[in-house]
CSV table of C-alpha atoms in Angstrom, one decimal:
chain,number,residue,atom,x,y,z
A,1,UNK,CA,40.9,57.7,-4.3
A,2,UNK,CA,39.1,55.7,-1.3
A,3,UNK,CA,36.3,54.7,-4.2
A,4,UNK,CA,38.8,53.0,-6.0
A,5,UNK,CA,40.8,51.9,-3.0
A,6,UNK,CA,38.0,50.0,-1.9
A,7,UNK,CA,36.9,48.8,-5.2
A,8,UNK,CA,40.6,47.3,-5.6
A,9,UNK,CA,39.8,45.3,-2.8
A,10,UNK,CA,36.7,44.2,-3.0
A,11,UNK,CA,38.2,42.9,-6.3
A,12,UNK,CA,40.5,41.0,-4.9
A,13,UNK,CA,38.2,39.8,-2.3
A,14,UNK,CA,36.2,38.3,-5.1
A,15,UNK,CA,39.2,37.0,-7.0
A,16,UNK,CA,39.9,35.1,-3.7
A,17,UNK,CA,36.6,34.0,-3.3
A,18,UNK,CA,36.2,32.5,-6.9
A,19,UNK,CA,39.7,30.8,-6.3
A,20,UNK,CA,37.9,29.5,-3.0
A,21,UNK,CA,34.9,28.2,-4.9
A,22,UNK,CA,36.5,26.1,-7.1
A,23,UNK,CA,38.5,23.9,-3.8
A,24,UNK,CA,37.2,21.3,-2.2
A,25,UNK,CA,35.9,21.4,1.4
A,26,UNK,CA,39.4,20.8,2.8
A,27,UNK,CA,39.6,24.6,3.7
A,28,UNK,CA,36.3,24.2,5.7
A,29,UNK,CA,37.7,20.8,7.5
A,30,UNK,CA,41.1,23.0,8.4
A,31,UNK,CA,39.0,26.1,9.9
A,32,UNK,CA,36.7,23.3,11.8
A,33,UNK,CA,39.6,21.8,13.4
A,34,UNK,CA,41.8,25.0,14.6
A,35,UNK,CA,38.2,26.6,16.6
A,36,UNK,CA,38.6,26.4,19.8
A,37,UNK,CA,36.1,23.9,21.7
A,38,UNK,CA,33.1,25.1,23.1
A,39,UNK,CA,33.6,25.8,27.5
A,40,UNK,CA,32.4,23.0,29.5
A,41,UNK,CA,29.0,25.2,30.1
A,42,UNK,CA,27.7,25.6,26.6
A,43,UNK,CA,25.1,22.9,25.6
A,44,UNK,CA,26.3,19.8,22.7
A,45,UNK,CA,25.0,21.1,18.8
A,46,UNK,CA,23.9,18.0,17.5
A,47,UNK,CA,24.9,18.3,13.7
A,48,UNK,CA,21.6,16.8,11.2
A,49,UNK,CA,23.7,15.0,9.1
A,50,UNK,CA,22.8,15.4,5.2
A,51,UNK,CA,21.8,12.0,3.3
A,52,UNK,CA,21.6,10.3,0.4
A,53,UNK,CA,19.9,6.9,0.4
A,54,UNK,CA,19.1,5.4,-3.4
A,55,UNK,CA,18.6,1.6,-3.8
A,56,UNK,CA,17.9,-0.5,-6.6
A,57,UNK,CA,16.5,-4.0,-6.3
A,58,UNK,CA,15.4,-7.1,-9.1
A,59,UNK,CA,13.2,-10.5,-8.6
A,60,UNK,CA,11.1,-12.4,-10.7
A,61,UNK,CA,7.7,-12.5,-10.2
A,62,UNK,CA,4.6,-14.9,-11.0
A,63,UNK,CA,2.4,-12.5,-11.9
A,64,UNK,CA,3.7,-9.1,-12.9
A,65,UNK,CA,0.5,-7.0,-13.6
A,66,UNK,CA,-0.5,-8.4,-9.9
A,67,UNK,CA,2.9,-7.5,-8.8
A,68,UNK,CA,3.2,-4.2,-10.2
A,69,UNK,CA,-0.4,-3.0,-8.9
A,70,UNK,CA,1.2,-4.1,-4.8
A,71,UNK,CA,3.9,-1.4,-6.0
A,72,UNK,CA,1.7,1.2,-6.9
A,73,UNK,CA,-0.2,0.7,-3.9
A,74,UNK,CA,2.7,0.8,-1.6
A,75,UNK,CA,3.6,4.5,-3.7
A,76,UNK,CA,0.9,6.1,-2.9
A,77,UNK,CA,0.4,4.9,1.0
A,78,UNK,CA,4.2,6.9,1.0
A,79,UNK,CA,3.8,9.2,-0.9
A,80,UNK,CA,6.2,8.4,-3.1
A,81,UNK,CA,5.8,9.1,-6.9
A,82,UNK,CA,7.6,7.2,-10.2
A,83,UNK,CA,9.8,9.6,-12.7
A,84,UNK,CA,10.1,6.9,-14.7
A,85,UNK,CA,8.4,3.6,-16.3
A,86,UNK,CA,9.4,0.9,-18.7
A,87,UNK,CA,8.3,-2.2,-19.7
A,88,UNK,CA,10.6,-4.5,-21.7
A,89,UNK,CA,10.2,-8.0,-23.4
A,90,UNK,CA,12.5,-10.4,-25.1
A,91,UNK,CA,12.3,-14.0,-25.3
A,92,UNK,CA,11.5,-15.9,-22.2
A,93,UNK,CA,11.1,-12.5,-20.0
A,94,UNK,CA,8.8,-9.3,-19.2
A,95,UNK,CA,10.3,-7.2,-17.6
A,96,UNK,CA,9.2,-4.0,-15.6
A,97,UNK,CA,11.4,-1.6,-14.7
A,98,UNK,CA,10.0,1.6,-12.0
A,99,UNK,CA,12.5,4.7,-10.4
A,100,UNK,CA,10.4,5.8,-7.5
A,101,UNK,CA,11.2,8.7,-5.6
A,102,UNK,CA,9.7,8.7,-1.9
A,103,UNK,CA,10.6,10.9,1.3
A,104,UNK,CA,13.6,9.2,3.1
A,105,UNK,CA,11.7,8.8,6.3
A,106,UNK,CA,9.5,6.4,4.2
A,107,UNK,CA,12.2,4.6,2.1
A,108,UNK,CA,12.7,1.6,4.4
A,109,UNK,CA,8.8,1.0,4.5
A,110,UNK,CA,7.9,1.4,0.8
A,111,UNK,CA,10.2,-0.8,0.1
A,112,UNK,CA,9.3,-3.8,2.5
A,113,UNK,CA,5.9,-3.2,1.4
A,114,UNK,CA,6.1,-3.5,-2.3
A,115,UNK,CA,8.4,-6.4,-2.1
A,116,UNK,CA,6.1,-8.2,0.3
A,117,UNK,CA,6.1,-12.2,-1.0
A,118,UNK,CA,9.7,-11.8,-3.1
A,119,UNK,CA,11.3,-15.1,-1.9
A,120,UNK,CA,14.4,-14.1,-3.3
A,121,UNK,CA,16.4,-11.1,-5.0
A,122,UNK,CA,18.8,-10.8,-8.3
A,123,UNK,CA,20.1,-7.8,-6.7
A,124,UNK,CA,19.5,-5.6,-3.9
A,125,UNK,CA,21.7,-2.6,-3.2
A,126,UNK,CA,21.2,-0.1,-0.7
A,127,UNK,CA,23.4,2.9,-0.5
A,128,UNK,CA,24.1,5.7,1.5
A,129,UNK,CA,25.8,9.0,1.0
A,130,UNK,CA,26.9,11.1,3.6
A,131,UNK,CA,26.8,15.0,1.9
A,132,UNK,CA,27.1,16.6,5.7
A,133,UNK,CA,30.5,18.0,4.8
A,134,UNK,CA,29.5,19.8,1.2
A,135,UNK,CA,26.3,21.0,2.0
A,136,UNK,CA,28.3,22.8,5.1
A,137,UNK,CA,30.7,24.0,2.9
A,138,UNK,CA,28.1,25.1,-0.3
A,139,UNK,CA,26.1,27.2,2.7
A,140,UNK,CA,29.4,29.1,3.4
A,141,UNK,CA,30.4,29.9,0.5
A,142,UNK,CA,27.1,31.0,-0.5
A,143,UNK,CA,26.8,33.5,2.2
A,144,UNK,CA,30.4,35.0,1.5
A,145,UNK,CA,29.2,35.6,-2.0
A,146,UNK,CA,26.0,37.1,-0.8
A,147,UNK,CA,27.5,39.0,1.7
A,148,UNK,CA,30.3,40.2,-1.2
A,149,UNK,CA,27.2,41.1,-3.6
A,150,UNK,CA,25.5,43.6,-1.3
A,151,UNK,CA,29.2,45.4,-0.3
A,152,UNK,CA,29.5,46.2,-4.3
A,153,UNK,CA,25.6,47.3,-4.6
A,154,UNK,CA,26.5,50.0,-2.1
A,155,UNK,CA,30.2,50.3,-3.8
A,156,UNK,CA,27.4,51.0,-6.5
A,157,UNK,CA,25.2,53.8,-5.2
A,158,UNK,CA,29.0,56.0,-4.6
A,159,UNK,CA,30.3,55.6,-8.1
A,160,UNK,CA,31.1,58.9,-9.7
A,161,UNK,CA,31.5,58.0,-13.3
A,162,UNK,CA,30.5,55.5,-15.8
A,163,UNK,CA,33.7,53.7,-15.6
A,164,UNK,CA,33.3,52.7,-12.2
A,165,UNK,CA,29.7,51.9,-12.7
A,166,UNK,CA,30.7,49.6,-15.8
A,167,UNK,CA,33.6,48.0,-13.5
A,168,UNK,CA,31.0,47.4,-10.4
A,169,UNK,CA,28.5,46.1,-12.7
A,170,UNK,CA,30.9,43.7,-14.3
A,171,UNK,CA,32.1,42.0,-10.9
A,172,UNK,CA,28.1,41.5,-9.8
A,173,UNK,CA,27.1,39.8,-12.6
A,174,UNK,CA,30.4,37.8,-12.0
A,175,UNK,CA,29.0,37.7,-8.9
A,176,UNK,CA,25.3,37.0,-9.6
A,177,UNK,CA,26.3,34.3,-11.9
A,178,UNK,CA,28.4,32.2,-9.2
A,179,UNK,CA,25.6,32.9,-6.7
A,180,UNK,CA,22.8,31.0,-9.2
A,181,UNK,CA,25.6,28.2,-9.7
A,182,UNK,CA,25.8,27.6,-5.8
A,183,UNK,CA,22.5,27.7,-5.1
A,184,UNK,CA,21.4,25.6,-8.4
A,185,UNK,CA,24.0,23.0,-6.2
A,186,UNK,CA,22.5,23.6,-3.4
A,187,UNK,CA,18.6,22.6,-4.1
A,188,UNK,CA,20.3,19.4,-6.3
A,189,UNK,CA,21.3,18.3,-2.5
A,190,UNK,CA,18.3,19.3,-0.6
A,191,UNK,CA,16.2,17.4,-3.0
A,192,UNK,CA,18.7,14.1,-3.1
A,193,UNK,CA,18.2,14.3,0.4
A,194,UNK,CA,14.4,15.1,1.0
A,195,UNK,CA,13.3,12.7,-1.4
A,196,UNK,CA,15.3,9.0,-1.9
A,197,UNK,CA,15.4,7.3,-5.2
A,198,UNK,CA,14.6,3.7,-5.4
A,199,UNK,CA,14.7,1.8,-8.7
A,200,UNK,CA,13.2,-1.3,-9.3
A,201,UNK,CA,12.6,-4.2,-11.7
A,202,UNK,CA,10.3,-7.5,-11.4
A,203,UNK,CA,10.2,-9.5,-14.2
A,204,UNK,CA,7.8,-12.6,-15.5
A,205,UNK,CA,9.7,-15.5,-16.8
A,206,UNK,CA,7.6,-16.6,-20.3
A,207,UNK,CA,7.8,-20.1,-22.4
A,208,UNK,CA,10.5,-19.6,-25.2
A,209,UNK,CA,9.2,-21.2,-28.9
A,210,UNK,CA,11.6,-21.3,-31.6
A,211,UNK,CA,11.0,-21.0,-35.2
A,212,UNK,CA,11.2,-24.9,-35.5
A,213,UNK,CA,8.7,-25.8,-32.9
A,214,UNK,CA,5.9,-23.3,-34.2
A,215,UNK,CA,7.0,-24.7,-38.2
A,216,UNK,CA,6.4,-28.2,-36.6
A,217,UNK,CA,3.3,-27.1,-34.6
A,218,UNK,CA,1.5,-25.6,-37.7
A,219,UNK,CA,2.5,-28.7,-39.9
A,220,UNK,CA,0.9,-30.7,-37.0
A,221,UNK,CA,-2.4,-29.0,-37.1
A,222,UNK,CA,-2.5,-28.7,-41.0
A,223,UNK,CA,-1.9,-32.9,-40.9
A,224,UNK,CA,-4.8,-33.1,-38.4
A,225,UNK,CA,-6.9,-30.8,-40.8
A,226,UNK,CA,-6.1,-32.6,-43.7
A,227,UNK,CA,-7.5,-35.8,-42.0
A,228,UNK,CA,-10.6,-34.3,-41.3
A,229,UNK,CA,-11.3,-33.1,-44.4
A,230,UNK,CA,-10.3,-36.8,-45.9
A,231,UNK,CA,-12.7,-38.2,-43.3
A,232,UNK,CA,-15.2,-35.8,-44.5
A,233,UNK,CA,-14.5,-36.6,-48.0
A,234,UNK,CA,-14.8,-40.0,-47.8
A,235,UNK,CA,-17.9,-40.0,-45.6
A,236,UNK,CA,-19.3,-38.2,-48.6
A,237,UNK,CA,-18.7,-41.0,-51.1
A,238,UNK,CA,-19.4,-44.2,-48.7
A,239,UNK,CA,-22.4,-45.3,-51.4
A,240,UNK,CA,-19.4,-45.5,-54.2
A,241,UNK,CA,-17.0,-47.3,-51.8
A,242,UNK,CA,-19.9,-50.0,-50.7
A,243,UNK,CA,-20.4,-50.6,-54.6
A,244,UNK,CA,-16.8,-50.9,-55.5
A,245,UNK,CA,-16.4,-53.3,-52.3
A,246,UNK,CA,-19.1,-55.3,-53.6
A,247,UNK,CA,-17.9,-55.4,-56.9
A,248,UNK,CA,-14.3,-56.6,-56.3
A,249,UNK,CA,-16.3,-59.3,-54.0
A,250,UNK,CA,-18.0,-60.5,-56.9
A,251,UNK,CA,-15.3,-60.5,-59.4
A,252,UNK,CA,-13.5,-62.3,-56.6
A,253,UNK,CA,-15.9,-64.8,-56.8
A,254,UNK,CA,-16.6,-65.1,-60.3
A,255,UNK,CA,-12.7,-65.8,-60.6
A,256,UNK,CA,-12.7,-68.8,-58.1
A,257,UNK,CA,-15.7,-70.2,-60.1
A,258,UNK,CA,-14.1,-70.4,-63.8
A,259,UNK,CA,-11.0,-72.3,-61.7
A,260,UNK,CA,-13.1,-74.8,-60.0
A,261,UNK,CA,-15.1,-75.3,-63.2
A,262,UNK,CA,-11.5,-75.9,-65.3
């Protein structure tokens, strides 16, 4: 009977927990406010605040191979690394397009550094996040479920028939499976924190030809080739030209004579 008495309630300790899990971090706020203060005596806990920095910035650049080799150099003196790279063109632009992460004590750097020259920006956002408050609250809640898991692993060891066993069984994996959840959550933070994400994308502005300036640029060069090749031509069959030329001279002449002579 005290097997299944304390089964009942470490039941409905769970069941309380669970409901717990799925609040917000209001109930954490409320406990926070109603401790008592620390006596005069005891020394200030300076709280490390949990944050999130990301930024995302976009200029044009002259030279964007040049340009994109002064950002991988700036990477690597910070140790930063890029999860992702693209490279886009369209008509008029070439665009590149980097997410770097980097540690947050290096953020502010990597970025002055690899946009060293930029006379000005299309955008340049800079955000913080303070995650104090959650990571506080995930920490807590992950302990309680802990702390609930080991109480029915030694519920475990005193059950007397397979019912019980079946039952205990069921609410640790219950269990088990919130506890992977929280601390899945949990590492999400610490690495949003650990490591900040910056995204960025230069861009090299590129002369625009439309269909009827290249039609009108080859018709140009054809006309140009064609002349050449007239040129050529002709050059080929000056001895004909000379003798026609003198010909029509003489005819010409021959003409004038019969009028005088009339």
């Amino acid at each position: 009977m005290l097997f299944i008495t304390r089964l009942i309630l470490l039941t409905l300790l769970l069941a309380a927990t669970g409901c717990q899990s799925q609040e917000e971090s209001p109930e954490y706020e409320s406990v926070e406010m109603t401790m008592a203060p620390p006596p005069p005596e005891a020394p200030t806990i300076e709280l490390q605040r949990k944050l999130i920095k990301e930024g995302r910035v976009e200029y044009e650049t002259d030279d964007i191979s040049a340009t994109r080799q002064q950002v991988f150099a700036a990477i690597k003196r910070y140790r930063g690394y890029v999860s992702s790279d693209e490279e886009h063109k369209s008509p008029g632009r070439t665009s590149n397009t980097l997410v770097i992460r980097v540690p947050a004590e290096n953020f502010d750097n990597l970025l002055k550094e690899a946009t060293t020259g930029v006379r000005k920006f299309d955008i340049r956002e800079i955000n913080v996040k303070d995650v104090t408050e959650e990571f506080l609250d995930i920490q807590a809640r992950l302990k309680t479920k802990k702390e609930l898991e080991a109480r029915f692993l030694e519920l475990l060891k005193q059950a007397n028939t397979v019912t019980e066993v079946l039952e205990i069984e069921k609410q640790i994996a219950a269990l088990r499976s919130d506890i992977e959840s929280i601390e899945g959550r949990l590492k999400y933070l610490e690495n949003q924190v650990s490591l900040s994400t910056l995204s960025m994308t230069f861009y090299e502005s590129t002369p625009v030809h439309t269909e009827f300036s290249e039609e009108f640029k080859d018709s140009f060069r054809n006309g140009w080739d064609n002349l050449i090749w007239f040129l050529v031509f002709l050059t080929n069959i000056w001895p004909f030209i000379l003798l026609g030329l003198l010909l029509l001279i003489g005819l010409s002449a021959l003409r004038k004579r019969r009028r005088n002579v009339t």
